[in-house]
Coordinates of C-alpha atoms and ligand atoms in Angstrom, one line a residue:
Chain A
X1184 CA 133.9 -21.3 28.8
X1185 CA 132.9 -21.2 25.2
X1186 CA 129.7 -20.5 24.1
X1187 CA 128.8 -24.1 23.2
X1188 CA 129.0 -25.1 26.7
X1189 CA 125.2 -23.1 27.2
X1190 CA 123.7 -25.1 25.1
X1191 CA 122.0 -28.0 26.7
X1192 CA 121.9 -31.5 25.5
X1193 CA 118.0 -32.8 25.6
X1194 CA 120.0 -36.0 24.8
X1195 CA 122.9 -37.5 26.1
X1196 CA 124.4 -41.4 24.5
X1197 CA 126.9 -42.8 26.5
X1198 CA 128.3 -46.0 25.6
X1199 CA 125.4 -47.5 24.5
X1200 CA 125.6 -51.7 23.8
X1201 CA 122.9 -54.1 22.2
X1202 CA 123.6 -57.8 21.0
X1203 CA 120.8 -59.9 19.9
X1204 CA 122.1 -63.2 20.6
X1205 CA 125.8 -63.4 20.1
X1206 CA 125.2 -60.8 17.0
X1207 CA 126.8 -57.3 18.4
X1208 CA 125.1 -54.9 16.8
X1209 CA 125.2 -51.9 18.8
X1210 CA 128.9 -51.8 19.9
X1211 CA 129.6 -48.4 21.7
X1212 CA 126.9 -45.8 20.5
X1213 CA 128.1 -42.0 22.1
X1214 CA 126.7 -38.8 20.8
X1215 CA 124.6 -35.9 22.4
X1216 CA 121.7 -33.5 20.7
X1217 CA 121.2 -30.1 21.3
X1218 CA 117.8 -28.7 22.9
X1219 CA 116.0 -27.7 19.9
X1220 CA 117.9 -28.8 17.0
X1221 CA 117.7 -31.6 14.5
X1222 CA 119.9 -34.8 14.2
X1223 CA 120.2 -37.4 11.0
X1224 CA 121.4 -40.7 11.3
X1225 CA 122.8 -42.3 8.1
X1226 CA 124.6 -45.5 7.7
X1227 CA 124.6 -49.0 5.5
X1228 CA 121.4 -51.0 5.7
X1229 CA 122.0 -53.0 8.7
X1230 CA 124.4 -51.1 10.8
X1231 CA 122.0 -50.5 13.8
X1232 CA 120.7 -47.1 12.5
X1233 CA 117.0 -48.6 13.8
X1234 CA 118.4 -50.0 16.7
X1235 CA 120.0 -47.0 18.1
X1236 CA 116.1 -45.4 18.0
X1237 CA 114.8 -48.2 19.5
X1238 CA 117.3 -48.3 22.7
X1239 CA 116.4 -44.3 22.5
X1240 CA 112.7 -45.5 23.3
X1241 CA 113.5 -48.4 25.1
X1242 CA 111.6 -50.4 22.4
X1243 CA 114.8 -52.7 22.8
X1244 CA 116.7 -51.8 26.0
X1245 CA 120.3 -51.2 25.9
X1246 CA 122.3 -53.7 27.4
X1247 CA 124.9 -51.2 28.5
X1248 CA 125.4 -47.6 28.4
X1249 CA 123.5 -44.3 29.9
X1250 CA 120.9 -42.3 27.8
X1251 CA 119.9 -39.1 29.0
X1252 CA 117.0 -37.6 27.9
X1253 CA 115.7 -34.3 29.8
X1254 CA 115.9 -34.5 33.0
X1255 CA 115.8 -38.3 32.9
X1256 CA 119.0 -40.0 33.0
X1257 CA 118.7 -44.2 33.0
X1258 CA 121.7 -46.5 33.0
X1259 CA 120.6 -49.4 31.0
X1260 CA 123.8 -51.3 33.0
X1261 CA 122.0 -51.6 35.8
X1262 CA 118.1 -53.0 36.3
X1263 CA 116.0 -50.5 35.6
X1264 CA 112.4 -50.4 37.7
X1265 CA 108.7 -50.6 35.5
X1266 CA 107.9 -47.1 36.8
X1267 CA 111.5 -45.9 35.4
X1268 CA 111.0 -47.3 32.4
X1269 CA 107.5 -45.9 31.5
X1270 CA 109.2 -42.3 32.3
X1271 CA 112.0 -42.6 29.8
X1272 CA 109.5 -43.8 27.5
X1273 CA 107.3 -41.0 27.8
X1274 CA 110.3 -38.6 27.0
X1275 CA 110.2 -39.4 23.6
X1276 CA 107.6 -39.8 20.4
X1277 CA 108.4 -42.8 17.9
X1278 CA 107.6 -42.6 14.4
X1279 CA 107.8 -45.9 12.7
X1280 CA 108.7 -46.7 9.1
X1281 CA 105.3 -48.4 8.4
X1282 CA 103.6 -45.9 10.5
X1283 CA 101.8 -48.5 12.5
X1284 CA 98.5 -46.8 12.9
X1285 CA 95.5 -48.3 15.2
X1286 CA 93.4 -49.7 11.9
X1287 CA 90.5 -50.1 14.1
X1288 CA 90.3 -46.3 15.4
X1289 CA 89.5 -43.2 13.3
X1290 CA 92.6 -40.5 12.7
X1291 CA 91.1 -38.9 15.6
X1292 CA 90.7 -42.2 17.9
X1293 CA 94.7 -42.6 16.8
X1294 CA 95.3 -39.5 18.1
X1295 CA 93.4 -38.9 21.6
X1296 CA 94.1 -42.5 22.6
X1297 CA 97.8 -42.0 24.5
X1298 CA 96.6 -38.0 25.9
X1299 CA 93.2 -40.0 26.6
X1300 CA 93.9 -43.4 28.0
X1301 CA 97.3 -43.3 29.1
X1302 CA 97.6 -39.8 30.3
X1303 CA 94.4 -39.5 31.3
X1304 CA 93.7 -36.2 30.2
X1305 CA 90.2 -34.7 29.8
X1306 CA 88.6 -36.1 26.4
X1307 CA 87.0 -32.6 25.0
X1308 CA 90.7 -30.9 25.7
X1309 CA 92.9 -33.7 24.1
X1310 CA 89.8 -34.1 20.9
X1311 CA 90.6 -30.0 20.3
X1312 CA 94.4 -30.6 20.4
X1313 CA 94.3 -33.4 18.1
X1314 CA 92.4 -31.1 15.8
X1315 CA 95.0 -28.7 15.8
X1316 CA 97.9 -31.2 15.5
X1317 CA 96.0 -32.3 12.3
X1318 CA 95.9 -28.8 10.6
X1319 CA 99.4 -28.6 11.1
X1320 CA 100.2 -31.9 9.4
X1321 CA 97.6 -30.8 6.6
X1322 CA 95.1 -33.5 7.5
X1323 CA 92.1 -31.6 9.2
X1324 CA 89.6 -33.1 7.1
X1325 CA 90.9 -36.8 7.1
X1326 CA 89.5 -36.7 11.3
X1327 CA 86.8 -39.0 10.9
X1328 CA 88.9 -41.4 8.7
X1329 CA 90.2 -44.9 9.1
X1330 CA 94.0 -45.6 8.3
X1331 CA 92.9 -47.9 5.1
X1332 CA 91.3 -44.6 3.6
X1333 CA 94.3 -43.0 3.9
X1334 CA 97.5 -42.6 1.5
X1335 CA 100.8 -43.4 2.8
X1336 CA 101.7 -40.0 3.2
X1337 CA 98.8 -39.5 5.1
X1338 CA 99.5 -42.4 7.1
X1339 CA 102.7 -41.2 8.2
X1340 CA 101.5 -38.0 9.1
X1341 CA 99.2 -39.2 10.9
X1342 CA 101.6 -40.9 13.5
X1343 CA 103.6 -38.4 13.2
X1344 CA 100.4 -36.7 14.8
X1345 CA 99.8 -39.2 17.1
X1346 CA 103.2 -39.2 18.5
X1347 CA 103.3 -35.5 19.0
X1348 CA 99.8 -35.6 20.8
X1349 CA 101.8 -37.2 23.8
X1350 CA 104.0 -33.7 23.7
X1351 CA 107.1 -35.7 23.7
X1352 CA 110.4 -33.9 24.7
X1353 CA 112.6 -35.7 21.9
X1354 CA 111.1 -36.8 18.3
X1355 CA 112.4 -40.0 17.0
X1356 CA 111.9 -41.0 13.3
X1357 CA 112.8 -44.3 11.5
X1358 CA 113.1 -43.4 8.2
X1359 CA 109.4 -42.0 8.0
X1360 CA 109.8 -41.9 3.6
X1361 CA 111.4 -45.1 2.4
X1362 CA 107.5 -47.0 2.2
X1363 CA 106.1 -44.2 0.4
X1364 CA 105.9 -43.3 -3.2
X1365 CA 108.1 -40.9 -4.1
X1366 CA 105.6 -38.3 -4.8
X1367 CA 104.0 -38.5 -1.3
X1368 CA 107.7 -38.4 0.3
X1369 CA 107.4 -34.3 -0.1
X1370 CA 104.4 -33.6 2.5
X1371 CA 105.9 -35.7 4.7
X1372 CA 109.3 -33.9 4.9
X1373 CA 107.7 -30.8 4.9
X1374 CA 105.9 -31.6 7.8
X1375 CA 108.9 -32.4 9.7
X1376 CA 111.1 -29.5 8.3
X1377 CA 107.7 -27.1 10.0
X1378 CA 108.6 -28.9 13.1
X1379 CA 112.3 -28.3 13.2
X1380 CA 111.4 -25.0 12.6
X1381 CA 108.9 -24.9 15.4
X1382 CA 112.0 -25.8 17.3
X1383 CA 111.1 -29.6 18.3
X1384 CA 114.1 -31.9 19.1
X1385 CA 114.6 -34.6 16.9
X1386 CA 116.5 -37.7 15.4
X1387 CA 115.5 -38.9 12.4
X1388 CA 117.1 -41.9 10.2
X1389 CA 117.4 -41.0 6.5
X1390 CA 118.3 -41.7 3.3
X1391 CA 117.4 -38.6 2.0
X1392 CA 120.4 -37.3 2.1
X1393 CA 119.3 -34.0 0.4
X1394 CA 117.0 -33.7 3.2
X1395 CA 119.4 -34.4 6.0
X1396 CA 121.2 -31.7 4.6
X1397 CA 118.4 -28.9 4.5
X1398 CA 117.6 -29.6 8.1
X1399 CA 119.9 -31.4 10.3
X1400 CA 122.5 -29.5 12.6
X1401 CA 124.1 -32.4 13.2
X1402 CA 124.5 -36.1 11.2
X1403 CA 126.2 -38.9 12.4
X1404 CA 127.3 -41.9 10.4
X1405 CA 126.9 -44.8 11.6
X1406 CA 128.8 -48.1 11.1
X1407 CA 130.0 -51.1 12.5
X1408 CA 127.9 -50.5 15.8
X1409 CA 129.6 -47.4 16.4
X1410 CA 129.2 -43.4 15.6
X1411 CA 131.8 -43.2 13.0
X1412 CA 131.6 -39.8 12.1
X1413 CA 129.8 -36.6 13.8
X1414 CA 129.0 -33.1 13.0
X1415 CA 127.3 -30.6 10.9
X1416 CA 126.5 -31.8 7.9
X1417 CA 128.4 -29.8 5.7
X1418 CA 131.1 -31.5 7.1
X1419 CA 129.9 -35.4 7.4
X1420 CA 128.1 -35.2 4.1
X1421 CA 130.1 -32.4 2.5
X1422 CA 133.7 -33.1 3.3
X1423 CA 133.5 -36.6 5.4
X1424 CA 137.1 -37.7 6.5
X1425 CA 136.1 -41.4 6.7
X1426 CA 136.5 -43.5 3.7
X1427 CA 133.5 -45.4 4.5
X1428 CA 131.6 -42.5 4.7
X1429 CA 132.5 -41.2 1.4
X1430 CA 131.9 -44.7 0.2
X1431 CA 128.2 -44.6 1.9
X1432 CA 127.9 -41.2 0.1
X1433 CA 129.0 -42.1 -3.2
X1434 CA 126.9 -45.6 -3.4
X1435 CA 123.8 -43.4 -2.0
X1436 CA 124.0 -40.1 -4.4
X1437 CA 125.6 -41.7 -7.0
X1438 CA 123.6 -45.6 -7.6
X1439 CA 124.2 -46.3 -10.9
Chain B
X763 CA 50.9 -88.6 10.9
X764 CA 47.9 -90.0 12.3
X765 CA 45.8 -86.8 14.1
X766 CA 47.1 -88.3 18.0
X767 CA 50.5 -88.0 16.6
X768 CA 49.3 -84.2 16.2
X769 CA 48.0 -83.7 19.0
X770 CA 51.3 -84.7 20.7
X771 CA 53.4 -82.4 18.8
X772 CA 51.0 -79.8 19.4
X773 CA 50.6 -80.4 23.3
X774 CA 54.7 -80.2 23.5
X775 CA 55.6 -77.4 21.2
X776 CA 55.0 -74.9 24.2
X777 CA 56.8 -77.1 26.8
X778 CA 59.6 -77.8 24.7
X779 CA 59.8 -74.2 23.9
X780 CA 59.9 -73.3 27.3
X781 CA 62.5 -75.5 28.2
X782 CA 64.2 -74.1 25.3
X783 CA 64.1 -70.8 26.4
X784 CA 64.9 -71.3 30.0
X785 CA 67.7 -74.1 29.9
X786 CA 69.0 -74.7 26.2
X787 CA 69.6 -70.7 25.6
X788 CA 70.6 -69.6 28.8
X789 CA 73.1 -72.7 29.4
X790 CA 74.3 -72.1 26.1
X791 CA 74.9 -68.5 26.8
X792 CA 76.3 -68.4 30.2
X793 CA 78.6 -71.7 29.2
X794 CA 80.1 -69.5 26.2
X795 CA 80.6 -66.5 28.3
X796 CA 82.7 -68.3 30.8
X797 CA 84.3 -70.4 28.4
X798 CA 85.4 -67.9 26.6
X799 CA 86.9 -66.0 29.9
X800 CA 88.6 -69.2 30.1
X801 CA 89.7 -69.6 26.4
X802 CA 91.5 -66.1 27.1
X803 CA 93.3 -66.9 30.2
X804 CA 94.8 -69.9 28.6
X805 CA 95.5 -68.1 25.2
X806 CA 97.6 -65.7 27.3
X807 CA 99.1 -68.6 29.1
X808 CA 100.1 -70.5 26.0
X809 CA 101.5 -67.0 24.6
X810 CA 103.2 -66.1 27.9
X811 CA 107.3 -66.3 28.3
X812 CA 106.5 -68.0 31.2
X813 CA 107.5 -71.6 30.3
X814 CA 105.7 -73.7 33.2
X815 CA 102.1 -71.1 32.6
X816 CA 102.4 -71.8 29.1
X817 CA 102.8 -75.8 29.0
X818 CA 100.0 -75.5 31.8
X819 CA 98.1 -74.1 29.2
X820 CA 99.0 -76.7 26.4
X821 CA 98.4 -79.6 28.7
X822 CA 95.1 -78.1 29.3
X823 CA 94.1 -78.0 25.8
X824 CA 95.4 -81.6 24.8
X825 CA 93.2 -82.9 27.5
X826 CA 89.9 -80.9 26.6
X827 CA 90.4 -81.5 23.2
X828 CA 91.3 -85.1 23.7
X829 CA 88.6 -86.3 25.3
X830 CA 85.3 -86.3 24.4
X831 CA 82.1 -83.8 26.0
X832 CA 80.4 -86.8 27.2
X833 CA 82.8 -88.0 29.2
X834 CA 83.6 -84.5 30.6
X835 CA 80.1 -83.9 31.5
X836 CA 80.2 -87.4 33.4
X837 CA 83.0 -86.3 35.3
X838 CA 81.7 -83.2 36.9
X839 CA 77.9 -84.9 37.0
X840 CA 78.6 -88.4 38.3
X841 CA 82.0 -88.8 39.4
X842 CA 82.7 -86.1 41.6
X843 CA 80.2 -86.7 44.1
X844 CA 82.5 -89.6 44.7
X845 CA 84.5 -87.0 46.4
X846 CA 82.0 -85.1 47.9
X847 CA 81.6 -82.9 45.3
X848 CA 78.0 -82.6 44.4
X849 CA 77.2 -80.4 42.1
X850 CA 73.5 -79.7 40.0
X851 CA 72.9 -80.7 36.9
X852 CA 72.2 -77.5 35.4
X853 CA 75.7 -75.7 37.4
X854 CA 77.8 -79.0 36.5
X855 CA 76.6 -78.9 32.5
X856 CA 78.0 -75.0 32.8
X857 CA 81.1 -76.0 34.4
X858 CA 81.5 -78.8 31.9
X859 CA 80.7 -76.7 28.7
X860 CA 82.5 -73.9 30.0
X861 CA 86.0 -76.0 30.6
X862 CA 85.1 -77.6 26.6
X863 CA 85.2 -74.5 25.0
X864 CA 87.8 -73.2 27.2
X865 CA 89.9 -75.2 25.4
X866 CA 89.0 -74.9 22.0
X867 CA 88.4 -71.5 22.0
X868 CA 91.8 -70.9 23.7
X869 CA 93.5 -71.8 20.5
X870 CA 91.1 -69.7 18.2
X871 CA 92.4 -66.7 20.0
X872 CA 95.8 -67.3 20.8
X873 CA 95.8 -68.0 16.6
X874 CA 93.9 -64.7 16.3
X875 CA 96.0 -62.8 18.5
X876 CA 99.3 -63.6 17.1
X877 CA 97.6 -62.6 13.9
X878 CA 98.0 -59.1 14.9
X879 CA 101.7 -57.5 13.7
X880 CA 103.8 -57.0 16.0
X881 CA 104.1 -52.8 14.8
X882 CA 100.7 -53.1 16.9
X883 CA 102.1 -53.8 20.3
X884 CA 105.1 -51.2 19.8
X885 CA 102.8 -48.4 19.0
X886 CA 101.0 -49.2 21.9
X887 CA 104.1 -49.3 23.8
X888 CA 105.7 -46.2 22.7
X889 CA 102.3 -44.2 23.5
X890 CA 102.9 -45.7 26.9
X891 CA 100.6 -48.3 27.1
X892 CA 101.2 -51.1 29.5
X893 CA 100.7 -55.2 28.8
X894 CA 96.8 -55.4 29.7
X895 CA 95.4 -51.6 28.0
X896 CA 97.6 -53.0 25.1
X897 CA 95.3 -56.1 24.8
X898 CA 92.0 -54.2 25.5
X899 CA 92.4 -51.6 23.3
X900 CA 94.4 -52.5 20.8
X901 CA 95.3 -55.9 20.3
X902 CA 91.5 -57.8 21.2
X903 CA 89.8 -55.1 19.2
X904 CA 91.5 -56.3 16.2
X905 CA 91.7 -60.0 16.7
X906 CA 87.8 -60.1 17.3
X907 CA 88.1 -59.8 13.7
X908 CA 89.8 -62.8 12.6
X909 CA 88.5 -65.1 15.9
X910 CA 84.9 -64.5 15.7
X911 CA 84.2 -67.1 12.4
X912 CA 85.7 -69.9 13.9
X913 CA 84.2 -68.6 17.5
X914 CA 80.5 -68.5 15.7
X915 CA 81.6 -71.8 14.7
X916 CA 82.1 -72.7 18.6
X917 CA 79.1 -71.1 19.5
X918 CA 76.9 -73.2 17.1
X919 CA 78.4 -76.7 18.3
X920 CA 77.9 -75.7 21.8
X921 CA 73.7 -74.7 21.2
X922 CA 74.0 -78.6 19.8
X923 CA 76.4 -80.0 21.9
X924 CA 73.8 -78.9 25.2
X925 CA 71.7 -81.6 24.1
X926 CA 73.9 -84.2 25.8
X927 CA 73.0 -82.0 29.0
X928 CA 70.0 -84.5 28.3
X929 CA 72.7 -87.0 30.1
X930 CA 72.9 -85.9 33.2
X931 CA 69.3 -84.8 34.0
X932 CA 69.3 -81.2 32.7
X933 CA 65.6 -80.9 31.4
X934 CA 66.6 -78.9 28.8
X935 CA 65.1 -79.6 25.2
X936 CA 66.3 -82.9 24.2
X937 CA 65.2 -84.2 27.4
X938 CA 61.5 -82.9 27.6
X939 CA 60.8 -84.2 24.1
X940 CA 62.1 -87.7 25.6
X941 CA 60.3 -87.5 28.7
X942 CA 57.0 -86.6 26.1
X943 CA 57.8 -89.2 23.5
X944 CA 58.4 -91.8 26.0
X945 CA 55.0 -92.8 27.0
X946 CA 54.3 -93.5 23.4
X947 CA 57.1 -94.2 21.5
X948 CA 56.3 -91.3 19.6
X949 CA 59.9 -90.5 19.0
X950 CA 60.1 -89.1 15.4
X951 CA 57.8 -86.4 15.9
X952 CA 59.3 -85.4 19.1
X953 CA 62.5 -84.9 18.1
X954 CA 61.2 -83.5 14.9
X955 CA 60.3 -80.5 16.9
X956 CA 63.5 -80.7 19.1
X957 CA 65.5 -80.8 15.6
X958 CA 63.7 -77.7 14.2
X959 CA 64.3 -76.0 17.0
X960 CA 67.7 -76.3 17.4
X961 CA 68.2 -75.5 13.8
X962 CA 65.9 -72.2 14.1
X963 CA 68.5 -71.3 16.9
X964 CA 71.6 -71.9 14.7
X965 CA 69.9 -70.1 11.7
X966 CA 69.8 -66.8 14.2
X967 CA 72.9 -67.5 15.4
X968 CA 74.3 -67.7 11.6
X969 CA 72.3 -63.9 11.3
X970 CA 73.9 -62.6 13.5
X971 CA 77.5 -63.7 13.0
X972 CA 77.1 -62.0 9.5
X973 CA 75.8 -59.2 10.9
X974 CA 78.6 -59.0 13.8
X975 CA 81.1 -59.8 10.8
X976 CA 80.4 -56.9 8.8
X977 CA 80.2 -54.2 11.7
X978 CA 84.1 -55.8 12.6
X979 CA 84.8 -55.2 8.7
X980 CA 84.4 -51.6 8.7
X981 CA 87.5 -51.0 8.9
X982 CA 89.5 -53.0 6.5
X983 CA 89.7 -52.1 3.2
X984 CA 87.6 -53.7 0.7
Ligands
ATP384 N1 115.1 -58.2 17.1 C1 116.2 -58.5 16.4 N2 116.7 -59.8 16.6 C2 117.8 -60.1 16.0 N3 118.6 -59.3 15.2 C3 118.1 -58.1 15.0 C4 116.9 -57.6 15.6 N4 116.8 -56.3 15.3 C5 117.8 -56.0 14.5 N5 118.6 -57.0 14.3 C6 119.9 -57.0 13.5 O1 120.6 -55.9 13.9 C7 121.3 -55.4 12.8 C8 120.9 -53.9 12.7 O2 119.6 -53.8 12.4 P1 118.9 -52.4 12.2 O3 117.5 -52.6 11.9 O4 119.2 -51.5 13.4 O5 119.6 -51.8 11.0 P2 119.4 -50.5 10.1 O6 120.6 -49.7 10.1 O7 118.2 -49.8 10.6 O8 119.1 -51.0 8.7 P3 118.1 -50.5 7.5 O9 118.8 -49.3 6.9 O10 118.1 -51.7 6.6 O11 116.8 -50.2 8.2 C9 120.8 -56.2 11.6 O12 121.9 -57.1 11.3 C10 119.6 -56.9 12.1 O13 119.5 -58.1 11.4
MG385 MG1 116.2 -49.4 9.9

């Protein structure tokens, strides 16, 4: 026994499939995070870097493979029940690349609504959490607030917020800074870098590469509908032993 | 206007203002409530996966929409008892409205619903909302916005479109200023007073759809 094998996996891939139509995009997704640690995904526009989230939240369901998350484990091979499939969707929080805030509720509404509605938990208790989840994305004051008065930044941290109110086991981000300004990109990867550091589980597509760096324990590359290279990222971004990845690497850091 | 002429118009203002308030308004109202139950339920239809629900839905539509009120009201009124089915004026003119706008309005809010991006229903669903708390709480909310002009719209043909309840014995406005003009051919200044009434009632109506507009504007950036 080594001492990897005590670490346990919050999240297990196993073969994971998804076509849409006769277009294969997903072709055999496999990979595994650590309780407690952070994972980017990098790839090519297009190479199923979203879609792997989505099959992760069931937004899109897998048409093959098993994903384990906690103590939930679901293979998407076979049918999987409505009651099964609202518990592997409440294992994980989804932030989305254009936020996708409720533009008819206040911050606070945004927040309270899943704890509120869906988990039915008492109002006054799930108002005084939200008001703590917004201190510690920097937004306290923003409570009363609809999305529109917000900046992007804002915005995403914000449903960042909202996704956390649910106290997800797994994070998943899709690419939470590629709508925003580049000067509002900084509070929301700071935000996230406070939760890796609170120890929150997570998978977040990037292209910030310099920030997949700082915190990610693990990156995976991903082409072609598969996980074409794995592993810490002073490895897969620092010495990556597939050409395409130093290709990816070179076009991203290097544009011009 | 001769002073008789007068004295008519000023013997059937309170009549026809009572009949106003207790048959035009309320048939109005209750019709647009239950159409609009019905406009729903066959916007969801026509949305739904469900291939034979949804072109149940569209055949619905094309036949409210492609015939006219009159002839819907005659249906219900005077050709069902031909099969036993006899219903009262004032419950038939309901049932007739109800099933017009129910297919009119259906389109206004299937439009209005697909309006809303689809990022809306995904949040919902990765918060762990199911189908129906998705479309309460989320999804109506927000396409309230863009289906009540054209709804006010509805709403304001219907107050109108309840004179033709006149037809089938509903002694709602229209019909008790014909009933009072009759005896003297006094029609101009009967309807006169039925015409400014139903405009007084659109005028309100108009008030309040501004009113209900702004409150559902709050908050969309300006
Ligand atoms: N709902 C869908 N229907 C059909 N094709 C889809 C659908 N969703 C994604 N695709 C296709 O799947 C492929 C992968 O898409 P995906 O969004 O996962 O890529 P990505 O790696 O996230 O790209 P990007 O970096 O541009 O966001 C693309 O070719 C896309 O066109
Ligand atoms: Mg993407």
């Amino acid at each position: 026994m080594t001492a990897e094998t005590d670490v346990t996996d919050l999240l297990t891939v196993r073969g994971v499939r998804k076509a849409f139509g006769d277009h294969e995009v997903l072709r055999d997704i496999s990979f595994e995070v650590p309780k407690g640690t952070v994972t980017a995904v990098i790839g090519p526009s297009g190479s199923g870097k979203t879609t792997v989230l989505r099959t992760l939240n069931a937004l899109d369901k897998a048409d093959a493979g098993v994903i384990g998350i906690g103590d939930l484990t679901v293979d998407f091979a076979e049918p999987v029940d409505r009651a099964t499939l609202a518990r592997f969707r409440a294992q994980s929080g989804m932030v989305f690349q254009a936020h996708n805030l409720f533009p008819h509720m206040t911050v606070l509404q945004n927040i309270i609504e899943g704890p509120v509605i869906v988990q039915k938990r008492p109002k006054a208790e799930a108002l005084s959490a939200a008001r703590k989840l917004l201190e510690q994305v920097g937004l306290e004051e923003k409570a009363d607030q609809y999305p529109y008065q917000l900046s992007g930044g804002q915005q995403q941290r914000v449903g960042i917020a909202r996704a956390l109110a649910l106290e997800p086991q797994l994070m998943l981000f899709d690419e939470p800074t590629s709508a925003l300004d580049p000067e509002l990109v900084g509070d929301v990867l700071s935000v996230i870098k406070d939760l890796a550091a609170g120890g929150w589980t997570m998978v977040i597509v990037t292209h910030e590469i310099r920030f997949a760096q700082q915190v990610a324990d693990q990156v995976l590359f991903i082409d072609g509908g598969v996980v074409l290279e794995a592993g810490p990222p002073e490895q897969v971004i620092g010495e990556p032993t597939q050409a395409r990845t130093r290709q990816f690497l070179k076009r991203i850091l290097d544009p011009i | 206007m001769d002073p008789a002429t007068w004295a008519l118009i000023w013997r059937n203002l309170w009549p026809m203002l009572v009949a106003t308030v207790t048959q035009t308004i309320p048939l109005t109202a209750i019709s647009f409530v239950f159409g609009l139950v019905v406009a729903l339920l066959v916007a969801l239809a026509r949305i739904s996966k469900t291939g034979p629900l949804s072109a149940l839905a569209r055949g619905y539509i094309s036949v409210i929409r492609g015939t006219p009120l009159l002839v819907q009201l005659f249906i219900v009124f005077y050709a069902l008892p031909q099969f036993n089915i006899v219903i009262d004026p004032f419950p038939a003119a309901v049932i007739a409205f109800s099933l017009n706008v129910g297919g009119y309005a259906a389109e206004v809010i299937r439009a209005a619903i697909l309006s809303i991006p689809k990022g809306q229903w995904e949040a919902s669903q990765t918060i762990g909302m199911g189908y129906a708390t998705t479309l309460q709480r989320v999804i109506l909310p927000q396409a309230a916005r863009v289906a009540v002009p054209p709804l006010s719209n509805t709403l304001i043909s219907l107050v109108k479109d309840t004179s033709l309840a006149s037809t089938i014995l509903v002694t709602e406005l229209l019909r008790v200023a014909q009933l009072a003009a009759a005896p003297t051919f006094d029609f101009f200044a009967l309807y006169g007073v039925a015409a400014v009434y139903y405009w007084v009632i659109c005028v309100i109506l108009s008030f309040g759809q501004s009113r209900l507009e702004t409150r559902l504007e709050r908050y969309v950036a300006r």
